[in-house]
PDB file of C-alpha atoms in Angstrom:
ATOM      1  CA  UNK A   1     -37.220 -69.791 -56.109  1.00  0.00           C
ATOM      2  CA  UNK A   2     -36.786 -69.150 -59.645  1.00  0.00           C
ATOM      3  CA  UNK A   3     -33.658 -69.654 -62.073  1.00  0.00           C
ATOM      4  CA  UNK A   4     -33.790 -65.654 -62.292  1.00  0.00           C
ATOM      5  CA  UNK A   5     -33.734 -65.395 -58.891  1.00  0.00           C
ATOM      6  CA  UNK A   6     -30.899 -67.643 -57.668  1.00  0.00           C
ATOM      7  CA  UNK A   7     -27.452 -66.016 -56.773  1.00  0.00           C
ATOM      8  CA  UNK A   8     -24.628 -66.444 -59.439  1.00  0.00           C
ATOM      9  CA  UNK A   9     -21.904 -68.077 -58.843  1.00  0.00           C
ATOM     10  CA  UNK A  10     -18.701 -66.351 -57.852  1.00  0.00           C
ATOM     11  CA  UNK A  11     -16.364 -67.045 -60.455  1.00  0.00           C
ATOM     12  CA  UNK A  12     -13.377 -64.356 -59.165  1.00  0.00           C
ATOM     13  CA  UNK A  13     -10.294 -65.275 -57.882  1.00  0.00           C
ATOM     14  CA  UNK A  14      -7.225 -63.511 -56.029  1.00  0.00           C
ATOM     15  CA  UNK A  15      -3.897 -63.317 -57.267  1.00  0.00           C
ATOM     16  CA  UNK A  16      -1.457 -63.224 -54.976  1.00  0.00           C
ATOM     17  CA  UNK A  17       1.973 -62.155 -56.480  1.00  0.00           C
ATOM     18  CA  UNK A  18       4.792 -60.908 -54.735  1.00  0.00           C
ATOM     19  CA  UNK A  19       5.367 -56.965 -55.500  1.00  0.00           C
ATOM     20  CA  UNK A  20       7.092 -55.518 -58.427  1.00  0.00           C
ATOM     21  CA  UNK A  21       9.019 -53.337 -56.379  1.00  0.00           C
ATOM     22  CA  UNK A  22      12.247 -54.302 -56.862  1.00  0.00           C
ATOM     23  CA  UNK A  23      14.159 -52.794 -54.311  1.00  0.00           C
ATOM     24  CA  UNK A  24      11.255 -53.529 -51.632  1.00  0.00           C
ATOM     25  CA  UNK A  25      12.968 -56.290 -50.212  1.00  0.00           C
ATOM     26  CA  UNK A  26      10.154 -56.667 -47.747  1.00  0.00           C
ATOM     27  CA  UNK A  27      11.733 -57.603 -44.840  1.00  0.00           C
ATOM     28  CA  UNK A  28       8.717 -57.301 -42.396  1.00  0.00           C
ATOM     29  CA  UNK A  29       7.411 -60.216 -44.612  1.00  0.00           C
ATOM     30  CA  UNK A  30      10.230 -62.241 -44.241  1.00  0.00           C
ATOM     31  CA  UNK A  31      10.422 -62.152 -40.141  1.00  0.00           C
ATOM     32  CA  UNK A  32       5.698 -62.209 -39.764  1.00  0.00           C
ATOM     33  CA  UNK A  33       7.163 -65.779 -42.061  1.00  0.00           C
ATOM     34  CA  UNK A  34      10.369 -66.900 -39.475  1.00  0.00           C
ATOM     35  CA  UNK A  35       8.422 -69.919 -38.255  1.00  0.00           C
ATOM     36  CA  UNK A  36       8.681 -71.070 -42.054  1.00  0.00           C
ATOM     37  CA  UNK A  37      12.101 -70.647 -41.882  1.00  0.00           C
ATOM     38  CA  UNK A  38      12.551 -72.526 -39.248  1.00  0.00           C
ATOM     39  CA  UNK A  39      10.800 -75.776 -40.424  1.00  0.00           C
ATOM     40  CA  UNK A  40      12.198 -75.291 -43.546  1.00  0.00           C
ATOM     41  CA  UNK A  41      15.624 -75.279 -42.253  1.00  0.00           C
ATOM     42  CA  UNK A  42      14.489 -78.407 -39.441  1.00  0.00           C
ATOM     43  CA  UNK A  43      13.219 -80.740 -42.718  1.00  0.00           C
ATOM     44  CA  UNK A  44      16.111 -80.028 -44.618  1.00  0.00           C
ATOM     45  CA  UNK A  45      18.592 -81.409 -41.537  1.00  0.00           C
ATOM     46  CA  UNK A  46      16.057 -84.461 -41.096  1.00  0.00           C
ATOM     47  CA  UNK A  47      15.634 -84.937 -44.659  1.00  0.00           C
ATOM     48  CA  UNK A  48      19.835 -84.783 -44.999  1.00  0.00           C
ATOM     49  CA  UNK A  49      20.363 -87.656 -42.644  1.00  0.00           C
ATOM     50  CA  UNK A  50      17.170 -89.907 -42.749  1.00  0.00           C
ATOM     51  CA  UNK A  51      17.783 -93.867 -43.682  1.00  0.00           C
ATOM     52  CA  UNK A  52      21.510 -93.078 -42.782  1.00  0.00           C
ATOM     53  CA  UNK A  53      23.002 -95.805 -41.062  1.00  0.00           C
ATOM     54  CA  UNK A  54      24.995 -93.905 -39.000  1.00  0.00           C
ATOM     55  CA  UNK A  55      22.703 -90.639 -39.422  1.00  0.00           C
ATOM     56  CA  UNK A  56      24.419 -87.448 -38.391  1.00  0.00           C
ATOM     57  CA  UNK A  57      27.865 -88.776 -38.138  1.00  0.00           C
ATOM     58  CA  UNK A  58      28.231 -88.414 -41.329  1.00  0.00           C
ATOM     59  CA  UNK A  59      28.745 -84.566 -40.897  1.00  0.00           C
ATOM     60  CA  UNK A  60      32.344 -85.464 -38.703  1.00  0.00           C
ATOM     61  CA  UNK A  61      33.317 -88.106 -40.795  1.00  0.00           C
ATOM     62  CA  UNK A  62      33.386 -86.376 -44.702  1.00  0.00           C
ATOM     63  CA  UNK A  63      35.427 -83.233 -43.418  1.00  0.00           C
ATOM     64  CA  UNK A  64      37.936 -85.595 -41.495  1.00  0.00           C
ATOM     65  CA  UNK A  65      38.087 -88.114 -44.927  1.00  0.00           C
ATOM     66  CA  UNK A  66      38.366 -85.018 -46.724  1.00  0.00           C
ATOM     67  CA  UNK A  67      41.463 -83.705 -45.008  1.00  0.00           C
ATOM     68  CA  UNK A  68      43.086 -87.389 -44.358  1.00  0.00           C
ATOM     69  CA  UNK A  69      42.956 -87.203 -48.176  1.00  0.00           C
ATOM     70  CA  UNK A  70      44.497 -83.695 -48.938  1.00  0.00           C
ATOM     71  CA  UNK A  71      47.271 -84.984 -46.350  1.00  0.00           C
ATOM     72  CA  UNK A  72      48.198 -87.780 -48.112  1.00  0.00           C
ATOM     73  CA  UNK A  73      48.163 -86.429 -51.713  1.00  0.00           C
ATOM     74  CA  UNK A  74      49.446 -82.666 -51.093  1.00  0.00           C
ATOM     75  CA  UNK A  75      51.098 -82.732 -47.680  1.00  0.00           C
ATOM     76  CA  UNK A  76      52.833 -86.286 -47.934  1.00  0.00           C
ATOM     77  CA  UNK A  77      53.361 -87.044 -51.586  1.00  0.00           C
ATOM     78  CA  UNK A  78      53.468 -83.755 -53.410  1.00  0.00           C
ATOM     79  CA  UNK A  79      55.043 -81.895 -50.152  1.00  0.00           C
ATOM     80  CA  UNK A  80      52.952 -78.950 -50.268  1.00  0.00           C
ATOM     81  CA  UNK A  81      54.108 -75.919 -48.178  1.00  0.00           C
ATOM     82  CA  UNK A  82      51.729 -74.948 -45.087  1.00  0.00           C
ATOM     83  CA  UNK A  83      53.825 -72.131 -43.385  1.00  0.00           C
ATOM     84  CA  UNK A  84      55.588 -74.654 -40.931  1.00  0.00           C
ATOM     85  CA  UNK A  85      51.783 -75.431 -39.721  1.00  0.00           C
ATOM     86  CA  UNK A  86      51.300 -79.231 -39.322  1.00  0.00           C
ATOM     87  CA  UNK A  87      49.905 -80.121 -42.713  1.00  0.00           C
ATOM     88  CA  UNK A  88      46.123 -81.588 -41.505  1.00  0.00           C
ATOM     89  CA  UNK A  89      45.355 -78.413 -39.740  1.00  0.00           C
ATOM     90  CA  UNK A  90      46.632 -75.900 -42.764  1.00  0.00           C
ATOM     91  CA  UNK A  91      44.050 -78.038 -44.588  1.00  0.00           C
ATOM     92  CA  UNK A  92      40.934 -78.628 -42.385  1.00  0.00           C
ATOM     93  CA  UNK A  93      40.846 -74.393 -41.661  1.00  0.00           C
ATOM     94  CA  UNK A  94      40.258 -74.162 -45.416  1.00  0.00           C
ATOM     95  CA  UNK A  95      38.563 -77.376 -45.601  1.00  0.00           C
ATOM     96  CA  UNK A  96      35.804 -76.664 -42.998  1.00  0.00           C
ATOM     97  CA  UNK A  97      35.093 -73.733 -44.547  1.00  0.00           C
ATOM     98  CA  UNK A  98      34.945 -74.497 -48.361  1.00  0.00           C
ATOM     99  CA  UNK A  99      32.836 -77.587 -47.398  1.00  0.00           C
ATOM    100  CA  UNK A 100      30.120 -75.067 -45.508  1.00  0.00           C
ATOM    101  CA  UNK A 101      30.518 -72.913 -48.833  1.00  0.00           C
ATOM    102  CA  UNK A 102      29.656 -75.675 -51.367  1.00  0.00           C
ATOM    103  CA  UNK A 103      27.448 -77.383 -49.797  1.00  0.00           C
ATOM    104  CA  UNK A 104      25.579 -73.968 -49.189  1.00  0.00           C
ATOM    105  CA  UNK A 105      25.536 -73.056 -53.234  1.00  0.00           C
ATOM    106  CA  UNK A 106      24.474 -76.375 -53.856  1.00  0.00           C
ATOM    107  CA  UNK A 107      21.671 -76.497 -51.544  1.00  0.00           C
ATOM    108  CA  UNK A 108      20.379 -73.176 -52.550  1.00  0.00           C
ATOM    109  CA  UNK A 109      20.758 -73.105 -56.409  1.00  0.00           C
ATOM    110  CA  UNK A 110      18.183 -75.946 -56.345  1.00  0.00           C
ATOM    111  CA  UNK A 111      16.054 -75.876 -53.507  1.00  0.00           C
ATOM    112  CA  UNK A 112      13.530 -73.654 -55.792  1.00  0.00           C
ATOM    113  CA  UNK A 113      13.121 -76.629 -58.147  1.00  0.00           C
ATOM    114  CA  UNK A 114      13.059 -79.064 -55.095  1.00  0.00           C
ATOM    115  CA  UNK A 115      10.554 -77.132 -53.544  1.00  0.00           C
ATOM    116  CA  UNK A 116       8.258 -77.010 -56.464  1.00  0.00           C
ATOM    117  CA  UNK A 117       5.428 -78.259 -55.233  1.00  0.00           C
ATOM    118  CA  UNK A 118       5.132 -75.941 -52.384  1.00  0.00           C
ATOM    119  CA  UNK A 119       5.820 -72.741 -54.484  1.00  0.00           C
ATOM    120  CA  UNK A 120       3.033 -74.052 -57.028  1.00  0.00           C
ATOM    121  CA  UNK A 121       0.193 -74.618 -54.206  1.00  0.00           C
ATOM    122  CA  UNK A 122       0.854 -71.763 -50.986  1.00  0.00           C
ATOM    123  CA  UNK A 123       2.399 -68.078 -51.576  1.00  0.00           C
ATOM    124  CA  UNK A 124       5.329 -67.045 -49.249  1.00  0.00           C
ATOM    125  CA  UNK A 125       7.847 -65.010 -49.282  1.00  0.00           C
ATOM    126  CA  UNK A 126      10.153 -66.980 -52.038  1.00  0.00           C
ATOM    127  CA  UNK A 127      13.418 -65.217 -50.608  1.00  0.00           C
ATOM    128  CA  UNK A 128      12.744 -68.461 -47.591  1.00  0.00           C
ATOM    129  CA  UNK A 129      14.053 -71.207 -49.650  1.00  0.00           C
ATOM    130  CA  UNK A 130      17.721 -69.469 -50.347  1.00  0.00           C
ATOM    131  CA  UNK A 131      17.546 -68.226 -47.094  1.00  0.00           C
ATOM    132  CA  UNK A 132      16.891 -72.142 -45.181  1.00  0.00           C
ATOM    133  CA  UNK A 133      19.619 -73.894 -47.747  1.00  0.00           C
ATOM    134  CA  UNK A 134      22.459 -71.746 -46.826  1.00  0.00           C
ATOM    135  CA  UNK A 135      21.971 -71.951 -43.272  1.00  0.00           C
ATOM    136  CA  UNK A 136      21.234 -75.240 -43.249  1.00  0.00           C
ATOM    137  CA  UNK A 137      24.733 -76.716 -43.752  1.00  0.00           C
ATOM    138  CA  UNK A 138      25.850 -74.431 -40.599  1.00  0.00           C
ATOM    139  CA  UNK A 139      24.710 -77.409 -38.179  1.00  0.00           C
ATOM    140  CA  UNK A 140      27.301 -79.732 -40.033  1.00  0.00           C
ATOM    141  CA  UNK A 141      29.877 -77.175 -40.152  1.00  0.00           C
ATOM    142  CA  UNK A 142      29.276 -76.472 -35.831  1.00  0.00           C
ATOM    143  CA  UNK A 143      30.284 -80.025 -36.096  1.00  0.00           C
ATOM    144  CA  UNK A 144      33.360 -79.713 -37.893  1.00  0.00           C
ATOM    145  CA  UNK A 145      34.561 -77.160 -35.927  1.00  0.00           C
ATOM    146  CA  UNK A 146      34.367 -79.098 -32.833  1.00  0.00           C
ATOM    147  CA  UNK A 147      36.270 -81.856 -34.763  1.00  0.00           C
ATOM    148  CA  UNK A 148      38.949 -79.233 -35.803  1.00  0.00           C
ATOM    149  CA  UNK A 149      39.525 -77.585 -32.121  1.00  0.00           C
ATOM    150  CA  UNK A 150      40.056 -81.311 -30.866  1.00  0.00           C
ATOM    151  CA  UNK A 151      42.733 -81.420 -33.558  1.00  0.00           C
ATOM    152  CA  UNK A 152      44.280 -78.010 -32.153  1.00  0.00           C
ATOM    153  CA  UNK A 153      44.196 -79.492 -28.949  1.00  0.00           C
ATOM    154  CA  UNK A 154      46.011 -82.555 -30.476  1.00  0.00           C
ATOM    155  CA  UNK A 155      48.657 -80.928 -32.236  1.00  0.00           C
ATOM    156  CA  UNK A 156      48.916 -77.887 -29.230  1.00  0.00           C
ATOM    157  CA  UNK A 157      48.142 -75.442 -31.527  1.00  0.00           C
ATOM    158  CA  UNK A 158      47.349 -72.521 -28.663  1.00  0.00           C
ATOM    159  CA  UNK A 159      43.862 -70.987 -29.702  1.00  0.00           C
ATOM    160  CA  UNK A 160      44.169 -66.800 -29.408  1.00  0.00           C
ATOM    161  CA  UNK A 161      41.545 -64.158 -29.291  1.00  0.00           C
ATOM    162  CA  UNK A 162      41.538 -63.710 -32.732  1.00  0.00           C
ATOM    163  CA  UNK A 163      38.949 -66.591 -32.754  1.00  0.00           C
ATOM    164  CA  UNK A 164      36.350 -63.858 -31.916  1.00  0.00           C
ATOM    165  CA  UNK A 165      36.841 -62.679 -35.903  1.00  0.00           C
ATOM    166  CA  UNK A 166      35.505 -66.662 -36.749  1.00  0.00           C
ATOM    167  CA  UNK A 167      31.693 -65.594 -36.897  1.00  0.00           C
ATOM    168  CA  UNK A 168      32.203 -62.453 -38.978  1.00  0.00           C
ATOM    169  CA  UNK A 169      33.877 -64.739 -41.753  1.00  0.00           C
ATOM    170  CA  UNK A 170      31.609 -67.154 -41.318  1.00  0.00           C
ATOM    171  CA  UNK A 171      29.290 -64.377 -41.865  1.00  0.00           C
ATOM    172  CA  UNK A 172      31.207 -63.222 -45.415  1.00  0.00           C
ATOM    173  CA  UNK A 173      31.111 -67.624 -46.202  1.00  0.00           C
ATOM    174  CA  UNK A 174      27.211 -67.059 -45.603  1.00  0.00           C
ATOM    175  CA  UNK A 175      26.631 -63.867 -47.430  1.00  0.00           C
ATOM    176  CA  UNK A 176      28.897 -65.222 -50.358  1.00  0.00           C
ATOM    177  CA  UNK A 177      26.874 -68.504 -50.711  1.00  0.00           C
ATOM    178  CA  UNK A 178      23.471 -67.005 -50.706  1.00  0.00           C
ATOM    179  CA  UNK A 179      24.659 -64.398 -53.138  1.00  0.00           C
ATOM    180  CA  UNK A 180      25.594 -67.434 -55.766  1.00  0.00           C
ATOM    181  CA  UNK A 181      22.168 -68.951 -54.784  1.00  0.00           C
ATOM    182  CA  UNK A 182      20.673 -65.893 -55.625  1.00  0.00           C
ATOM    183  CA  UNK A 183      21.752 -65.856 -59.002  1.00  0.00           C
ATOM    184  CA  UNK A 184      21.912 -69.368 -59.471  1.00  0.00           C
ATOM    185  CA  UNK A 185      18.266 -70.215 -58.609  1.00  0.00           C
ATOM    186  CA  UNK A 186      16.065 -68.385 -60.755  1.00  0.00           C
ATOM    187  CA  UNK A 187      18.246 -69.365 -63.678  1.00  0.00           C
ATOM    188  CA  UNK A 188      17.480 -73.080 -62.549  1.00  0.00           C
ATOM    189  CA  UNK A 189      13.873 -72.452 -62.813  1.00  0.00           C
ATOM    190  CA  UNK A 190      14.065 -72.062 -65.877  1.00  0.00           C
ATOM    191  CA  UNK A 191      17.375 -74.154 -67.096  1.00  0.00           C
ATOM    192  CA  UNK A 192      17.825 -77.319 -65.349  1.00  0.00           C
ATOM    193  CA  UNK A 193      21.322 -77.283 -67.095  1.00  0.00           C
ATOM    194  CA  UNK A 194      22.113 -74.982 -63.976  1.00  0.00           C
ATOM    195  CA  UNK A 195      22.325 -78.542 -61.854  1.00  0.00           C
ATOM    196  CA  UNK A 196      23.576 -80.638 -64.102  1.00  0.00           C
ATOM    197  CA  UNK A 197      26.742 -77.843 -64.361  1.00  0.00           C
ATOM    198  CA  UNK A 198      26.617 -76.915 -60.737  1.00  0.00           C
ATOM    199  CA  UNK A 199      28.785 -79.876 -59.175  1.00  0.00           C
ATOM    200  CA  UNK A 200      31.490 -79.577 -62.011  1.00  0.00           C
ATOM    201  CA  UNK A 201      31.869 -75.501 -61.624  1.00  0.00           C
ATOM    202  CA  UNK A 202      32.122 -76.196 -57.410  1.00  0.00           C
ATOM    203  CA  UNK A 203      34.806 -78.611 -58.435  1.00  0.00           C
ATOM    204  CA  UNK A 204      36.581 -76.186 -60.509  1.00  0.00           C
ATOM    205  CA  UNK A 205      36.040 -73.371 -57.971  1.00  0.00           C
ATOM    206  CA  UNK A 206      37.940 -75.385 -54.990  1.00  0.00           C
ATOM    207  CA  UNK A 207      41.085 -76.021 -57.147  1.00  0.00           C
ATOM    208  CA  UNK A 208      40.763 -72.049 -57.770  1.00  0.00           C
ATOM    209  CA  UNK A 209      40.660 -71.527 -54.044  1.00  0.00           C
ATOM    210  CA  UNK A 210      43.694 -72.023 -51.605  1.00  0.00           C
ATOM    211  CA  UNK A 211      42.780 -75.126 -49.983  1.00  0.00           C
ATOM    212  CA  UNK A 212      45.368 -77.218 -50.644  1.00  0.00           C
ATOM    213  CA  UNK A 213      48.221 -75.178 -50.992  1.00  0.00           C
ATOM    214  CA  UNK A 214      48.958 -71.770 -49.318  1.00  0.00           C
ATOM    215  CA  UNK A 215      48.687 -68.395 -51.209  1.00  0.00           C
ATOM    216  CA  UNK A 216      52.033 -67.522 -51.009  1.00  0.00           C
ATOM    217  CA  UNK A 217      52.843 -70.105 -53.934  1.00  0.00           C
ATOM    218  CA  UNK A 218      50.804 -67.899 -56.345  1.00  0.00           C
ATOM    219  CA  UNK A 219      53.266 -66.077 -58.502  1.00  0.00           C
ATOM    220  CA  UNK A 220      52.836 -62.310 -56.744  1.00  0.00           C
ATOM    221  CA  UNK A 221      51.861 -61.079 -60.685  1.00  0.00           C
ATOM    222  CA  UNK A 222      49.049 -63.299 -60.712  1.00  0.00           C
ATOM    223  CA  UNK A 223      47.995 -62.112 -56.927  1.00  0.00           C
ATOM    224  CA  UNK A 224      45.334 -59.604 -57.617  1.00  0.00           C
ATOM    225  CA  UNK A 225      43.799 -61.721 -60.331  1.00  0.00           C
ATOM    226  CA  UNK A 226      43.350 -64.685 -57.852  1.00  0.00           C
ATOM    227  CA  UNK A 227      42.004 -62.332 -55.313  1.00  0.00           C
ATOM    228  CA  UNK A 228      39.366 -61.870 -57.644  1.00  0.00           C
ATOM    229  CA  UNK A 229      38.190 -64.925 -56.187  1.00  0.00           C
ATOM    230  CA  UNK A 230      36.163 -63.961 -53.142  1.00  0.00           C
ATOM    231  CA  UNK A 231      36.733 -67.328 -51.455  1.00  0.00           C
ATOM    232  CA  UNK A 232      40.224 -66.479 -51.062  1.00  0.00           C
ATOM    233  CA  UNK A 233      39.699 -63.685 -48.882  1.00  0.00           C
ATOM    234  CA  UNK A 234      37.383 -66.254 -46.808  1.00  0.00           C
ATOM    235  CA  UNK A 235      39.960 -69.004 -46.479  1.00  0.00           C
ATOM    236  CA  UNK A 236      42.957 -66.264 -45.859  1.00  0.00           C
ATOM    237  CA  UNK A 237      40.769 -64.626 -43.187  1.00  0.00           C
ATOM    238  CA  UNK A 238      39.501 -68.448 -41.776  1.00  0.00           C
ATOM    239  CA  UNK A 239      43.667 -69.159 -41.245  1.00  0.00           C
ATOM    240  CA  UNK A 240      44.730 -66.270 -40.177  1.00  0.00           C
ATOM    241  CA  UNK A 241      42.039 -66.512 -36.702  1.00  0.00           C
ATOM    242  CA  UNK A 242      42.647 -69.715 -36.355  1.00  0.00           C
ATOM    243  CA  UNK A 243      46.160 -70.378 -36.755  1.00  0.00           C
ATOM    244  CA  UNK A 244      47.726 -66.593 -36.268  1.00  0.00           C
ATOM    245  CA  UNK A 245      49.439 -67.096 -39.232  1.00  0.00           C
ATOM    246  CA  UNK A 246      51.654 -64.132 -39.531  1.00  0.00           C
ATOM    247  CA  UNK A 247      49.719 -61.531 -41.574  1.00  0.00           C
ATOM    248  CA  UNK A 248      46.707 -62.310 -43.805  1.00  0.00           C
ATOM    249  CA  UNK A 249      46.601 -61.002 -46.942  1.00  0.00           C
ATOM    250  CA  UNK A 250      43.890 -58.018 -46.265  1.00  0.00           C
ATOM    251  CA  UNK A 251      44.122 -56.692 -49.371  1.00  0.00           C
ATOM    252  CA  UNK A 252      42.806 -60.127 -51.231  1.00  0.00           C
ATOM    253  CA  UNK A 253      40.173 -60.132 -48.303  1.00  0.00           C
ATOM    254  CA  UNK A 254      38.890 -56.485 -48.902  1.00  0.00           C
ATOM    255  CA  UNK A 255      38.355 -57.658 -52.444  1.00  0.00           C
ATOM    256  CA  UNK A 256      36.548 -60.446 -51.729  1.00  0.00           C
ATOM    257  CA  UNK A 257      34.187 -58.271 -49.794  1.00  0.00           C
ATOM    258  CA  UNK A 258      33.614 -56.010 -51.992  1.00  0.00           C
ATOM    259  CA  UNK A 259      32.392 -58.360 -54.853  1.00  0.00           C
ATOM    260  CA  UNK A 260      30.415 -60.439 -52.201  1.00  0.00           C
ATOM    261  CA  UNK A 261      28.585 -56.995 -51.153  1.00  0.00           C
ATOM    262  CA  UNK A 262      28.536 -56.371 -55.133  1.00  0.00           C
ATOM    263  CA  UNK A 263      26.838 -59.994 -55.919  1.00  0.00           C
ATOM    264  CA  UNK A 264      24.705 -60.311 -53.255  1.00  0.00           C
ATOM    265  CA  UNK A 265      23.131 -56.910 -53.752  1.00  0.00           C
ATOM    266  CA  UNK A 266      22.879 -57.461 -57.297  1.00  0.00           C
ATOM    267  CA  UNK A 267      21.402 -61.215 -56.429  1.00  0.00           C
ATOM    268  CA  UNK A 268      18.659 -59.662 -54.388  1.00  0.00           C
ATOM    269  CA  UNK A 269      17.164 -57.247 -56.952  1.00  0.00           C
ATOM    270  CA  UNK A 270      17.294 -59.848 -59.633  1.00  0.00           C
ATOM    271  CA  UNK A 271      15.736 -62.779 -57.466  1.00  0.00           C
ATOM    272  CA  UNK A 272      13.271 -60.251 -56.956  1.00  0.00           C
ATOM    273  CA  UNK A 273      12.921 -59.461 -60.535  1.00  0.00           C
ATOM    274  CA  UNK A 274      12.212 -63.226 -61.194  1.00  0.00           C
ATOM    275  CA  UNK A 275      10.435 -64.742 -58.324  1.00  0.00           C
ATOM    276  CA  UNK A 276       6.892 -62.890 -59.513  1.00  0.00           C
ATOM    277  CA  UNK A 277       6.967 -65.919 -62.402  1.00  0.00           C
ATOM    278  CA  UNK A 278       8.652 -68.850 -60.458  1.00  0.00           C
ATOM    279  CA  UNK A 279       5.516 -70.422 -60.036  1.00  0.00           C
ATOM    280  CA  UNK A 280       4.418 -70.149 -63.781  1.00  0.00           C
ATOM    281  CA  UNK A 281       7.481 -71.649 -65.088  1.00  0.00           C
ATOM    282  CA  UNK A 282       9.169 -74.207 -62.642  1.00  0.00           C
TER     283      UNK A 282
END
């Protein structure tokens, strides 16, 4: 066989790129990829515990530190208000979920860059990585819950049907976090100041929030500017199912459902908008 006669080589190659639709949100994809999402999720719980000493434990013992803490500094010393609820349980049902919120944002605003090696070498849908980081810190807050009913029990705080609402704010906690990751993860692809700023702005966000202190110490002019806050709504609607506490405030709740919708829509179309060049520039 001659040179002239032997087959070229095959220099083409296939680019796979997500579409350029952006309101395609490809859905179908996401679920034909669910068995991703489920390792993905499953490494980030082993990867959250491994060489721990006392491994998993560690998800009951930083809520209950956490609110041993808040007791001590705003229930004992600076004699916060909790709406004649005893002080450790006005602060773990704000606690709980602020700690499911922040660990969520965290998690999700840089799992892109921790998963840059995988988005380099294998296409998938990109949406996964949010997706796994925000519902990976719902394990450790199933086991803060079961901490905080024990407490209930403790304190004979009766538990009412209103504890069927829990899951739909968990849901608005969920929807809020990977709205934030949304936004917040692209922009870390391409400015790593994102996690150098990320633990100081969480900081800032759950002195903002009413963790610590009730609502009703917020002058009422300032009211619908806190609202603006969508974590308020989440931590008013968290206390009011759990603790019956009188009336929530529902207009401070609509609001924060209406700018979690708002985000997490917007979020969407412009993690879509970016993801086509994550793999470029991370």
């Amino acid at each position: 066989m001659t040179a002239a006669t032997l087959p070229k080589p095959d220099h083409r190659s296939i680019d796979i790129r997500p579409g350029r639709a952006l309101g395609k949100l490809e859905l179908g994809e996401l679920w034909r990829y669910r068995e991703l999402l489920y390792f993905l999720i499953l490494r980030e719980l082993k990867i959250r515990y491994r060489q721990a000493a006392i491994g998993a434990a560690w998800a009951l013992i930083q809520p209950i530190m956490t609110v041993a803490i808040f007791s001590v500094v705003f229930g004992h010393f600076a004699k916060m208000p909790s709406g004649g609820v005893p002080y450790p349980i006005f602060a773990f049902t704000a606690v709980l979920p602020w700690m499911y919120f922040a660990e969520a944002v965290r998690r999700g605003s840089t799992g892109l860059v921790a998963d840059s090696d995988l988005i380099r070498k294998i296409y998938f849908p990109r949406l996964l990585v949010p997706l796994a980081m925000v519902a990976a810190p719902l394990i450790d807050f199933a086991a803060g819950f079961v901490v905080l009913l024990v407490i209930l029990a403790f304190y004979q705080v009766p538990i009412t049907l209103y504890i069927l609402l829990l899951p739909l704010f968990l849901l608005v906690a969920l929807s809020l976090s990977l709205s934030v990751a949304l936004w917040l993860g692209p922009l870390s692809v391409r400015f790593r100041d994102v996690m150098h700023a990320l633990p100081f702005a969480i900081q800032v966000w759950m002195y903002a929030s009413p963790i610590a202190y009730p609502m009703a110490i917020v002058p009422e002019r300032w009211r619908l500017l806190y609202s603006l806050n969508p974590m308020v709504g989440v931590i008013e609607g968290f206390r009011w199912v759990l603790l019956r506490d009188g009336h929530p405030d529902f207009r401070a709740i609509a609001i924060s459902c209406v700018i979690i919708s708002a985000c997490l829509v917007g979020g969407l179309v412009y993690f879509k908008k970016m993801e086509r060049s994550f793999a470029d520039v991370i």
